[in-house]
mmCIF file of C-alpha atoms in Angstrom:
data_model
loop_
_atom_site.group_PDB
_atom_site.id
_atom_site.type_symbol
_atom_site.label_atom_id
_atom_site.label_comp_id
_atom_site.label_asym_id
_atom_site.label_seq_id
_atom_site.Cartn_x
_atom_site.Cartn_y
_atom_site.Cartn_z
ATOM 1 C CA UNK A 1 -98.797 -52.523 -43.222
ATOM 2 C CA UNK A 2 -96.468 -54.004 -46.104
ATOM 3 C CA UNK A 3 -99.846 -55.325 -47.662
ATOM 4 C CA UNK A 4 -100.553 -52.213 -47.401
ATOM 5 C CA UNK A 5 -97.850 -50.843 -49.278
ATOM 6 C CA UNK A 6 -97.702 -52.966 -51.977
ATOM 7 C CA UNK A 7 -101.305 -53.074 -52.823
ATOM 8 C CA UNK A 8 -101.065 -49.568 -53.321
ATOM 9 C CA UNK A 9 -97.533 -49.789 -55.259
ATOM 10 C CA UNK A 10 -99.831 -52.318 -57.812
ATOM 11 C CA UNK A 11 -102.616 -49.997 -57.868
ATOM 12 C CA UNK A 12 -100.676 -47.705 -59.224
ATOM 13 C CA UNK A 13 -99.269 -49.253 -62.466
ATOM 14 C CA UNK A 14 -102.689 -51.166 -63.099
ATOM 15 C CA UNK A 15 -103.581 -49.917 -66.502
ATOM 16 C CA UNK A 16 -107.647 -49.314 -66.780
ATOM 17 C CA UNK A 17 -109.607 -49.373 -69.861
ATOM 18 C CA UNK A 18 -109.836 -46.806 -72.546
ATOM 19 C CA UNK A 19 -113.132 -44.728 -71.951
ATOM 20 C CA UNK A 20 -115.255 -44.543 -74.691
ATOM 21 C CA UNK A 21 -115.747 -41.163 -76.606
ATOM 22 C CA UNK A 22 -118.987 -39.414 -77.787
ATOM 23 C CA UNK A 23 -119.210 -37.932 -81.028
ATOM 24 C CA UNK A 24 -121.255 -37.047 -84.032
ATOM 25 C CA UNK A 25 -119.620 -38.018 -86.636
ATOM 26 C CA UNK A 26 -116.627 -35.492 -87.532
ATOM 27 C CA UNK A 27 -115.534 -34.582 -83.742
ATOM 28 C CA UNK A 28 -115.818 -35.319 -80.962
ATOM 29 C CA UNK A 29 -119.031 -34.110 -78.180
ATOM 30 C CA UNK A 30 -117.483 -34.526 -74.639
ATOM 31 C CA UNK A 31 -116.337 -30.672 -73.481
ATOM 32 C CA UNK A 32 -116.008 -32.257 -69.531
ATOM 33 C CA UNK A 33 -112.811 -34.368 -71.089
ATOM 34 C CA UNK A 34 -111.744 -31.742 -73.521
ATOM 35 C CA UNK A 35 -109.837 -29.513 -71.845
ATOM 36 C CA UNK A 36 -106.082 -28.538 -72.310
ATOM 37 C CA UNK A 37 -103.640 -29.880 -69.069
ATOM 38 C CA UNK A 38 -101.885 -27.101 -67.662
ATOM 39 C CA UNK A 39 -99.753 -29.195 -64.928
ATOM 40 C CA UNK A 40 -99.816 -29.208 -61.307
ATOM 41 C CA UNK A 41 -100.131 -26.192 -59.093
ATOM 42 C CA UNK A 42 -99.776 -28.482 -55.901
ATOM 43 C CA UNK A 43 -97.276 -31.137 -57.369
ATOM 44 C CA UNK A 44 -97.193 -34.412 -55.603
ATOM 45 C CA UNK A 45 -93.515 -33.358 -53.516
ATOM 46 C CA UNK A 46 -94.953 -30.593 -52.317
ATOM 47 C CA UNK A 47 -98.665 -32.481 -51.478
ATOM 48 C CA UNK A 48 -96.022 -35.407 -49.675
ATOM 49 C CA UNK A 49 -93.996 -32.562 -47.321
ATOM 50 C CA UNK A 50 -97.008 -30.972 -45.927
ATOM 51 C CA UNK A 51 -98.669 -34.154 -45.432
ATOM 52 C CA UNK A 52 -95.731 -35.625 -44.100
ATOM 53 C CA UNK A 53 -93.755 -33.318 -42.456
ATOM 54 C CA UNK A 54 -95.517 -30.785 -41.186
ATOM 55 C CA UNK A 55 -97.649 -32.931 -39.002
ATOM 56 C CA UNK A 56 -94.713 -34.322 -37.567
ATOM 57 C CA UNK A 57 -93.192 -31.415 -36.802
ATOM 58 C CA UNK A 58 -95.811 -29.424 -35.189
ATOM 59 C CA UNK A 59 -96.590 -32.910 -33.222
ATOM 60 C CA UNK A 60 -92.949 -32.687 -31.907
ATOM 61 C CA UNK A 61 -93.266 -28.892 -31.057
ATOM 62 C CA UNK A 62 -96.545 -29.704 -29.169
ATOM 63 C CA UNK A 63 -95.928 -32.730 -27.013
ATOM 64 C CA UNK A 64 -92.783 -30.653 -26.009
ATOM 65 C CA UNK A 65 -94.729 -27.662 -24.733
ATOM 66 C CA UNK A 66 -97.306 -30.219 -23.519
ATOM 67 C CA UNK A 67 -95.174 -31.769 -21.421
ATOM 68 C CA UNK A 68 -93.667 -29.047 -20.050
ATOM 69 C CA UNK A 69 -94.799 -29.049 -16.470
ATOM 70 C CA UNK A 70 -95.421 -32.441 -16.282
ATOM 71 C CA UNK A 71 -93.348 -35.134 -13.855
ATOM 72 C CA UNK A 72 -94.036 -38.519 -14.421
ATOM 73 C CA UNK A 73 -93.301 -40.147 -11.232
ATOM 74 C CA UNK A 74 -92.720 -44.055 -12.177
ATOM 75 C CA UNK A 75 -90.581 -43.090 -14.802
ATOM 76 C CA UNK A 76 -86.981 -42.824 -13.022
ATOM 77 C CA UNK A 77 -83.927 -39.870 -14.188
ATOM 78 C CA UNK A 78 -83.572 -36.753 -14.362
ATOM 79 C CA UNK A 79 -86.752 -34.875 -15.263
ATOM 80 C CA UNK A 80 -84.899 -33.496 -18.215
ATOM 81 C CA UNK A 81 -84.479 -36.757 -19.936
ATOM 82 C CA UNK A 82 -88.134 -38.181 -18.317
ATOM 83 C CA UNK A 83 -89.649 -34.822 -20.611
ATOM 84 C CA UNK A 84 -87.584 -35.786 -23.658
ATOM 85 C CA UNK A 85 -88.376 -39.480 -23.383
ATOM 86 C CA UNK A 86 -92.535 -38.296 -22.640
ATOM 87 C CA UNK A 87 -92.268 -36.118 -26.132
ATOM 88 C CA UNK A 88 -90.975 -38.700 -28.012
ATOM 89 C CA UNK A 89 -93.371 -41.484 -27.069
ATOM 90 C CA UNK A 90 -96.255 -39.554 -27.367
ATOM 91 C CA UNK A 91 -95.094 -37.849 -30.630
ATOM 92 C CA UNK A 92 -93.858 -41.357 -32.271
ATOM 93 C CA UNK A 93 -97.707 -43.063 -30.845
ATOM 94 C CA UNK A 94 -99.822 -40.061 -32.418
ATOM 95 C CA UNK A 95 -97.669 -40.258 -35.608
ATOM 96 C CA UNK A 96 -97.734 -43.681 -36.111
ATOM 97 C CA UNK A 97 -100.960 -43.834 -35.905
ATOM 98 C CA UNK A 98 -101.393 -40.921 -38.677
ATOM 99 C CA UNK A 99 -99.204 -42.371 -41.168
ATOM 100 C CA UNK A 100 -100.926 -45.699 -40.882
ATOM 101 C CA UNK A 101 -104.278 -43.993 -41.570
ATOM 102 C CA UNK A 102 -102.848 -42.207 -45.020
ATOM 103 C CA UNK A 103 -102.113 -45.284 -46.148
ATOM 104 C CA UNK A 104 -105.506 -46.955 -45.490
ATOM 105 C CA UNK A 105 -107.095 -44.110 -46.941
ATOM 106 C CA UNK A 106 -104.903 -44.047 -50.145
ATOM 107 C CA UNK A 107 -105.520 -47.550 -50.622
ATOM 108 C CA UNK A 108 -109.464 -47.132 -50.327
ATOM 109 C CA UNK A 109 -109.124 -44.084 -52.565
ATOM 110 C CA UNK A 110 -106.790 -45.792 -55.343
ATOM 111 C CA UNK A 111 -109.315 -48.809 -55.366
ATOM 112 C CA UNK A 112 -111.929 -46.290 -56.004
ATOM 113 C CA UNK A 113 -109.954 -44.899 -59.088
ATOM 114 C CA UNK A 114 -109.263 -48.333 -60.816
ATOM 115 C CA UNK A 115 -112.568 -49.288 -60.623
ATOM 116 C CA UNK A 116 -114.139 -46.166 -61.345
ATOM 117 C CA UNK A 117 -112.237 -45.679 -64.258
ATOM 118 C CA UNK A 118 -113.342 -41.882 -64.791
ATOM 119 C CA UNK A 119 -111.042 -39.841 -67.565
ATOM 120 C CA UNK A 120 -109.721 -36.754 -66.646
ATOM 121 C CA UNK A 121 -110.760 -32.903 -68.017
ATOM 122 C CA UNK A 122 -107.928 -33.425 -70.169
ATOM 123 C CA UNK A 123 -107.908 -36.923 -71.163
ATOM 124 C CA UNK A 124 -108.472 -35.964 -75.007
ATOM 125 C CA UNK A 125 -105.469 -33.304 -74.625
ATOM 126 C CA UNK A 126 -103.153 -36.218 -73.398
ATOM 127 C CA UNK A 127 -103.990 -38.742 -75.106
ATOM 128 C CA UNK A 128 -104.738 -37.632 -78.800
ATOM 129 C CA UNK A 129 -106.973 -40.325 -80.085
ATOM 130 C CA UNK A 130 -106.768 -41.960 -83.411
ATOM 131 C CA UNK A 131 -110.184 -42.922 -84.971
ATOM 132 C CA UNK A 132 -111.916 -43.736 -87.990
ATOM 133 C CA UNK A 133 -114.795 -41.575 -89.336
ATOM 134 C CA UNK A 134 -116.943 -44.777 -89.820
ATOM 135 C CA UNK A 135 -116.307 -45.711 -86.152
ATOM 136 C CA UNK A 136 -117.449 -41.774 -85.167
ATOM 137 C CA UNK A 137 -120.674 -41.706 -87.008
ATOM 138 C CA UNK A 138 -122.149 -44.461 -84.683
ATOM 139 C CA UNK A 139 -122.258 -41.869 -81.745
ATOM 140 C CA UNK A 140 -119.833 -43.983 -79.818
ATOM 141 C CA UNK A 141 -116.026 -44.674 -79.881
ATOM 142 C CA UNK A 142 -114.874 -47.283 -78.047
ATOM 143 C CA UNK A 143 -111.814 -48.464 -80.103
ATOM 144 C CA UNK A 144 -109.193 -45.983 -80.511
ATOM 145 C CA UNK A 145 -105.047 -45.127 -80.027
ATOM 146 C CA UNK A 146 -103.952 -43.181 -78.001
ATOM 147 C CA UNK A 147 -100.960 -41.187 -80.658
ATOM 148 C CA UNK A 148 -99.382 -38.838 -77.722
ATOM 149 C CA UNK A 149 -95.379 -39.961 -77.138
ATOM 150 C CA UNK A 150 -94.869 -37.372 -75.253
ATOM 151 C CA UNK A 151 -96.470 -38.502 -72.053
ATOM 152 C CA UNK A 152 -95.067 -42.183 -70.731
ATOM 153 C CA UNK A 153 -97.690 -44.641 -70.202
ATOM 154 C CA UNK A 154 -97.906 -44.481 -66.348
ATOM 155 C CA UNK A 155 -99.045 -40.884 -66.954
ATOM 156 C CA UNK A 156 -101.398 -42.143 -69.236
ATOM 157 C CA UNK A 157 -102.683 -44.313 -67.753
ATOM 158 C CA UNK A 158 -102.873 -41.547 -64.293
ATOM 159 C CA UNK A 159 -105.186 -39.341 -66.981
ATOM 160 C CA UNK A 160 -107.696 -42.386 -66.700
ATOM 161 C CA UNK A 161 -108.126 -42.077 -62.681
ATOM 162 C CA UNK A 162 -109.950 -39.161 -62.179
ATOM 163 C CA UNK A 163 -112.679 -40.665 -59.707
ATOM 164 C CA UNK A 164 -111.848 -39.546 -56.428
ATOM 165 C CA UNK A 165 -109.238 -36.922 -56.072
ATOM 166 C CA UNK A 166 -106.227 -37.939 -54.482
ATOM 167 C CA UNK A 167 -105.202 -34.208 -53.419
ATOM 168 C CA UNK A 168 -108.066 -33.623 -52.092
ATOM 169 C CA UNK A 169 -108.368 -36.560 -49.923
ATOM 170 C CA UNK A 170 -104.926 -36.347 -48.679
ATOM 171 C CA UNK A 171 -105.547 -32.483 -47.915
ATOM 172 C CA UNK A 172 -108.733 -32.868 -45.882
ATOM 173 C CA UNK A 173 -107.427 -35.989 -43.613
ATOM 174 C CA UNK A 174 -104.420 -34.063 -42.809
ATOM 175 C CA UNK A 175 -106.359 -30.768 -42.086
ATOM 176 C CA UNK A 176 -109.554 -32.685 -39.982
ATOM 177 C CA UNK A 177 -106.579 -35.323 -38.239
ATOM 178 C CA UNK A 178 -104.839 -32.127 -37.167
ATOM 179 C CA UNK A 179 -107.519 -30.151 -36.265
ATOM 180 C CA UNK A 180 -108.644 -32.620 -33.860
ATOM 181 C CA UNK A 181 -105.621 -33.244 -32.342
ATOM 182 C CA UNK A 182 -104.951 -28.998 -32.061
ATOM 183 C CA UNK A 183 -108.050 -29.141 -30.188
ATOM 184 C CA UNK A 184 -107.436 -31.788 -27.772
ATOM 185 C CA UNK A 185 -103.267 -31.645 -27.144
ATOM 186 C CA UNK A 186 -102.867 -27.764 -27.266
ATOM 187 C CA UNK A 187 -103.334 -26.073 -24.195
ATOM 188 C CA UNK A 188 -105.522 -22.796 -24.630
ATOM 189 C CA UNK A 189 -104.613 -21.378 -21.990
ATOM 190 C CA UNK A 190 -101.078 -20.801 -22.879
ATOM 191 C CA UNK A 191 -101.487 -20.064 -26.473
ATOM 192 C CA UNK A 192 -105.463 -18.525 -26.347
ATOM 193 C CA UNK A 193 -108.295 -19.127 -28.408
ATOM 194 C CA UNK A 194 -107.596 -16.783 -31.230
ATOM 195 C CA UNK A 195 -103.985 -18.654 -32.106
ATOM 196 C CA UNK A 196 -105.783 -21.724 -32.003
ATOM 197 C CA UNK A 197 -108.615 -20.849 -33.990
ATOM 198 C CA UNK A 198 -105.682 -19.359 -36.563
ATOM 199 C CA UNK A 199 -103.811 -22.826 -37.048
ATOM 200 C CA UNK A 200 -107.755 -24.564 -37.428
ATOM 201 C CA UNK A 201 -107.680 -22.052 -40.134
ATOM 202 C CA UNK A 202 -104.310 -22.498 -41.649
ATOM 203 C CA UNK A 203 -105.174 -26.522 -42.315
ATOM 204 C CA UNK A 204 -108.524 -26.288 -43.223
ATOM 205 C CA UNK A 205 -107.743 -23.683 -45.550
ATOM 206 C CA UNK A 206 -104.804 -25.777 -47.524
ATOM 207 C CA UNK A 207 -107.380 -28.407 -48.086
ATOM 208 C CA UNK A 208 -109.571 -26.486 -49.687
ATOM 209 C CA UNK A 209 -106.634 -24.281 -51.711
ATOM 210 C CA UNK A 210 -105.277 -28.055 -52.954
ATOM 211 C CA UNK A 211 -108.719 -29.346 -53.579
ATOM 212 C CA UNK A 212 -109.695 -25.952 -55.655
ATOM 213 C CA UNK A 213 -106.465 -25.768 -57.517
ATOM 214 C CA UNK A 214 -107.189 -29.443 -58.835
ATOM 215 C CA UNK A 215 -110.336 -28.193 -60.847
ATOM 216 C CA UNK A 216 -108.294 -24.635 -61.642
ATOM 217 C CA UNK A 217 -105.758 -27.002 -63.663
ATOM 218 C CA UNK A 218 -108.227 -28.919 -65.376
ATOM 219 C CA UNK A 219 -106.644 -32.187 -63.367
ATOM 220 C CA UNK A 220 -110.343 -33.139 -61.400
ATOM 221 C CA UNK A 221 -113.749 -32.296 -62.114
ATOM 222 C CA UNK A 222 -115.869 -30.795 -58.717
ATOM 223 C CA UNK A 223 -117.215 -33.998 -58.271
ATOM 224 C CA UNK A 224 -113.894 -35.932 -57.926
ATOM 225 C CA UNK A 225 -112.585 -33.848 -55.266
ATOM 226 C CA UNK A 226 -115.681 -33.467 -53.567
ATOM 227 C CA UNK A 227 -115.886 -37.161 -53.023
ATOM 228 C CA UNK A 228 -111.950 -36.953 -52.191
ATOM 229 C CA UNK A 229 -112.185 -34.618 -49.490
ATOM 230 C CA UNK A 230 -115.252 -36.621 -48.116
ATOM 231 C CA UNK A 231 -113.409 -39.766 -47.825
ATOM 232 C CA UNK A 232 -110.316 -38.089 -46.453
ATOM 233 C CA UNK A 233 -112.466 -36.508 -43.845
ATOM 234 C CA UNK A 234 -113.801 -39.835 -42.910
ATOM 235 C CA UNK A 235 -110.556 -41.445 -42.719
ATOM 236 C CA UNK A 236 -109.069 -38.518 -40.619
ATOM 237 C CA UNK A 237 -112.117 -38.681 -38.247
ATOM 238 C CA UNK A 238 -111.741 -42.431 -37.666
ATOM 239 C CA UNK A 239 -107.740 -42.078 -37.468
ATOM 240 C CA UNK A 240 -108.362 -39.442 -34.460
ATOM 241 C CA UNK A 241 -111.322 -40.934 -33.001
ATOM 242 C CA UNK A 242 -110.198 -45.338 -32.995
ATOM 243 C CA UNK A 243 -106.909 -45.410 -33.788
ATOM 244 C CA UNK A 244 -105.551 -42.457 -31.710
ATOM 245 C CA UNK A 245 -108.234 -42.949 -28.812
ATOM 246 C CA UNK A 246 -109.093 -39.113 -28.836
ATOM 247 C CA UNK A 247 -105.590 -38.184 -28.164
ATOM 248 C CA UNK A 248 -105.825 -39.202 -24.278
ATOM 249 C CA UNK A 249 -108.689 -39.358 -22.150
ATOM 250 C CA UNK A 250 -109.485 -37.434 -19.344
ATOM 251 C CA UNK A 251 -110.431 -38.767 -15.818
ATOM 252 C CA UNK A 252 -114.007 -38.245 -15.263
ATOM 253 C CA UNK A 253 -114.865 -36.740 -11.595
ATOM 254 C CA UNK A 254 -117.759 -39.587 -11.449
ATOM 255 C CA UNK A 255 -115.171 -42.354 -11.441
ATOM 256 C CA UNK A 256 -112.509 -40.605 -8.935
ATOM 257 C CA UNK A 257 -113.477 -42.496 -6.232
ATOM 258 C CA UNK A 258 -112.901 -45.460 -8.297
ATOM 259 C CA UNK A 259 -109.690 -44.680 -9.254
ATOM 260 C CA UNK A 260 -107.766 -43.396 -6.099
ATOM 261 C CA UNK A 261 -107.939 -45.359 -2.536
ATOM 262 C CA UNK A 262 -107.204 -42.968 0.404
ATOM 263 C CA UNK A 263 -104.296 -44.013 2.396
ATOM 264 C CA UNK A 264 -102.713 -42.648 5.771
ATOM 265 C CA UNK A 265 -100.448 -39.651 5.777
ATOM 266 C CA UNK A 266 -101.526 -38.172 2.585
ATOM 267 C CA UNK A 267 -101.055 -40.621 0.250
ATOM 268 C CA UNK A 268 -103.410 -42.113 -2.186
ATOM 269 C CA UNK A 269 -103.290 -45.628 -4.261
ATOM 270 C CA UNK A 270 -104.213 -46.040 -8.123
ATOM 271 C CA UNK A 271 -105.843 -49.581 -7.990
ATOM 272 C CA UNK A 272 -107.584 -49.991 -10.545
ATOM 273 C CA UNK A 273 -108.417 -48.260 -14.195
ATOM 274 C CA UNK A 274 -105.026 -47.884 -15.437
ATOM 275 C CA UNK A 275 -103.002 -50.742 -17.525
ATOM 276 C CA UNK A 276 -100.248 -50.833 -14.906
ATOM 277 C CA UNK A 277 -99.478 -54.620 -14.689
ATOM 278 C CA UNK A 278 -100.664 -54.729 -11.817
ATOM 279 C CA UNK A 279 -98.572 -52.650 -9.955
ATOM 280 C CA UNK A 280 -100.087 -49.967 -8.161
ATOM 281 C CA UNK A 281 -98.247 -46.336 -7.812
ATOM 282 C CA UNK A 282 -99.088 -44.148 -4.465
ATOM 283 C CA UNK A 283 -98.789 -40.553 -4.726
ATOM 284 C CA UNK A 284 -99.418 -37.732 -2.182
ATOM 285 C CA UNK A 285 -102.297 -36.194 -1.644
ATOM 286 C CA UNK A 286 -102.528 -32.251 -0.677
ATOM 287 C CA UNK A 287 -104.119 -31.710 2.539
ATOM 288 C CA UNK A 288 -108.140 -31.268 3.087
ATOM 289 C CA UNK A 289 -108.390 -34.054 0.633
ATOM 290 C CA UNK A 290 -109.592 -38.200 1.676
ATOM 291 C CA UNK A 291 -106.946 -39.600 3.321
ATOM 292 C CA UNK A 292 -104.655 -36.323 4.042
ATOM 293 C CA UNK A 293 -104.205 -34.600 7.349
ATOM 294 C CA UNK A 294 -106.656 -32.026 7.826
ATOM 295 C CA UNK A 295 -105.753 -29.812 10.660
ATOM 296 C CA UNK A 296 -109.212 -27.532 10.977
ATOM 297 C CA UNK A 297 -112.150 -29.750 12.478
ATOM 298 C CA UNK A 298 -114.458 -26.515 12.647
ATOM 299 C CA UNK A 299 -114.681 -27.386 8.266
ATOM 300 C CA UNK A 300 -116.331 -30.057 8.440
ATOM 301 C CA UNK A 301 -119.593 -28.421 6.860
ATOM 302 C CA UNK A 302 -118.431 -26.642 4.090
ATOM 303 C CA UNK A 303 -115.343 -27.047 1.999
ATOM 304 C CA UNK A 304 -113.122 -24.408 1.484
ATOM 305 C CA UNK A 305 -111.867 -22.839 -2.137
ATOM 306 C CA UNK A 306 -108.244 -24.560 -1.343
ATOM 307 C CA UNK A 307 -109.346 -27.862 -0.154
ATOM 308 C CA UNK A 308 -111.379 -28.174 -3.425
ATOM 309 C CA UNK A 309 -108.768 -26.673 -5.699
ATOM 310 C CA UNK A 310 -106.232 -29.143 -4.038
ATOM 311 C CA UNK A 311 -109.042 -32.463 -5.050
ATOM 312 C CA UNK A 312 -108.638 -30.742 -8.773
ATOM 313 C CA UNK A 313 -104.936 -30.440 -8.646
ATOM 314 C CA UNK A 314 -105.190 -34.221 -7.091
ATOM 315 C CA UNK A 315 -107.481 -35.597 -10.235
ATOM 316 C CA UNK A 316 -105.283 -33.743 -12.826
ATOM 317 C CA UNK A 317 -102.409 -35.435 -11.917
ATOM 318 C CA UNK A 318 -103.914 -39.120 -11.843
ATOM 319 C CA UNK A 319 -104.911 -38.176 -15.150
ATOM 320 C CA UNK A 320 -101.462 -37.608 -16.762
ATOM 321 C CA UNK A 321 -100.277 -40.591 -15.291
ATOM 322 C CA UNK A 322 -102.721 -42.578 -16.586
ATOM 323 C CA UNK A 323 -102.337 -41.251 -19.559
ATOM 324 C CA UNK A 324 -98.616 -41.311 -19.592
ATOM 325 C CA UNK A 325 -98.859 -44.955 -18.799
ATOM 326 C CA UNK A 326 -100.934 -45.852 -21.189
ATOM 327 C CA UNK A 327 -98.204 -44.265 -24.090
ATOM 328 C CA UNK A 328 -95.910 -45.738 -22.143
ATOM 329 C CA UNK A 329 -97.101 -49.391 -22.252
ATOM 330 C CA UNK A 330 -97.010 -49.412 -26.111
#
């Protein structure tokens, strides 16, 4: 992670090459370059606090409500602190995980620009370039000053990394990462489908609003954020899918059996499937289920609606304690 960090720190203040300049002998023939900079509509603080705060915030909010109605029964205290300690592991492992993925990304993106070397739309505009007329007339300028002081030379030297968009890759592996994890962590039953379709909407539509306003201001050209936003979509599909395991998986019905031993009295055993140390952790099972007390023999033929609700109920909670134990082991 430091290696990281400081690659990207020395990415930054690499210097590339001056790109050469067309012209035809009195001025010069390269419109895509030529254009006048008009700032930043999305400035970099404002790009940082909805990359990085946001997501954590609405992570926070979620694993709260997400953890709501859950006990965690080898965790020992009041349920009040078990639910507090439950958000914050989950919201600190789904975090983590995000933030380490933005870096990554930037890193792959940033190694892309150095080597790239592409100017910006208004690379003339910033740097003012001194030339002779002999040097013009041979179609090419590849020796020339740059005569602008009023631009330091990191910011010069940021007019020469056009090639891929920064914005736009930060803004489209925010909006896929938190997309996918909307999906799978919020619960749409509580909220419904139209809310969640609404905050889809909300991030994918800031990606495309910082990607778009990169070309309004003359900062990218279409093809620079287009490859942006398809390498932060990349990065925010593999930071959701490998580093962040789906954000918790399910328990399949085809491996109950292999997950839960029936025991006397109503009780059940996890042995196996979970990374428990070991240990195993019995839990009761509802009646009309393997192992509990079933007190109608006449049922024997056909299951009732409660026995097989009470097997669901059953398989929903060995799921969030595998899962819980799982965050918990890290």
């Amino acid at each position: 992670m430091a290696a990281a960090l400081l690659s990207l720190f020395l990415l930054n203040v690499i210097n590339p090459t001056i790109p050469a300049l067309r012209c035809d002998g009195t001025r010069l023939l390269d419109p895509s370059i030529s254009h006048k900079f008009r700032g930043d509509t999305v400035t970099v603080s404002k790009l940082l606090s909805v990359t990085l705060l946001f997501p954590l915030v609405q992570i926070f909010i979620t694993e709260w409500f997400y953890n709501r109605d859950k006990r965690n029964l080898y965790i020992y205290g009041p349920p009040e602190s078990s639910r507090w300690r439950r958000t914050l592991i989950h919201t600190s492992r789904w975090y983590r995980d995000y933030f380490f993925g933005i870096v990554f990304m930037l890193f792959l993106n940033d190694i892309a620009k150095t080597s790239v070397n592409s100017p910006r739309p208004h690379w003339i505009d910033s740097c003012k370039p001194n030339f002779t007329a002999e040097a013009c007339n041979l179609g090419w300028v590849d020796e020339y000053n740059c005569t602008n002081n009023d631009i330091s030379n990191w910011k010069l030297a940021d007019a020469r990394k056009s090639f891929p968009s920064g914005h736009s890759a930060l803004g489209f592996f925010t909006a896929i990462f938190m997309t996918m994890y909307q999906h799978r962590r919020i619960r749409k039953q509580s909220l419904g489908p139209v809310v969640l379709v609404w905050l889809h909407t909300m991030w994918i539509g800031w990606a495309i609003f910082c990607a778009l306003s990169r070309v309004a201001d003359n900062r990218h050209h279409p093809i620079d954020i287009a490859f942006g936003g398809f390498i932060g979509a990349i990065g925010g599909i593999f930071t959701a899918t490998v580093l962040c395991g789906g954000f918790g998986k399910p328990m399949k019905a085809a491996g109950y059996q292999n997950k839960v031993v029936s025991g006397m009295n109503g009780s059940a055993t996890i042995v196996d499937g979970f990374p428990s140390n070991g240990n195993t952790t019995t839990v009761a099972l509802p009646p009309g289920t393997n192992g509990g007390v079933r007190h109608n023999h006449h049922d024997n033929k056909r299951p009732s609606l409660r026995r097989l609700l009470s097997t669901q109920s059953t398989m929903t909670q060995m799921s969030e304690i595998a899962e819980d134990r799982e965050l918990d082991s890290l």
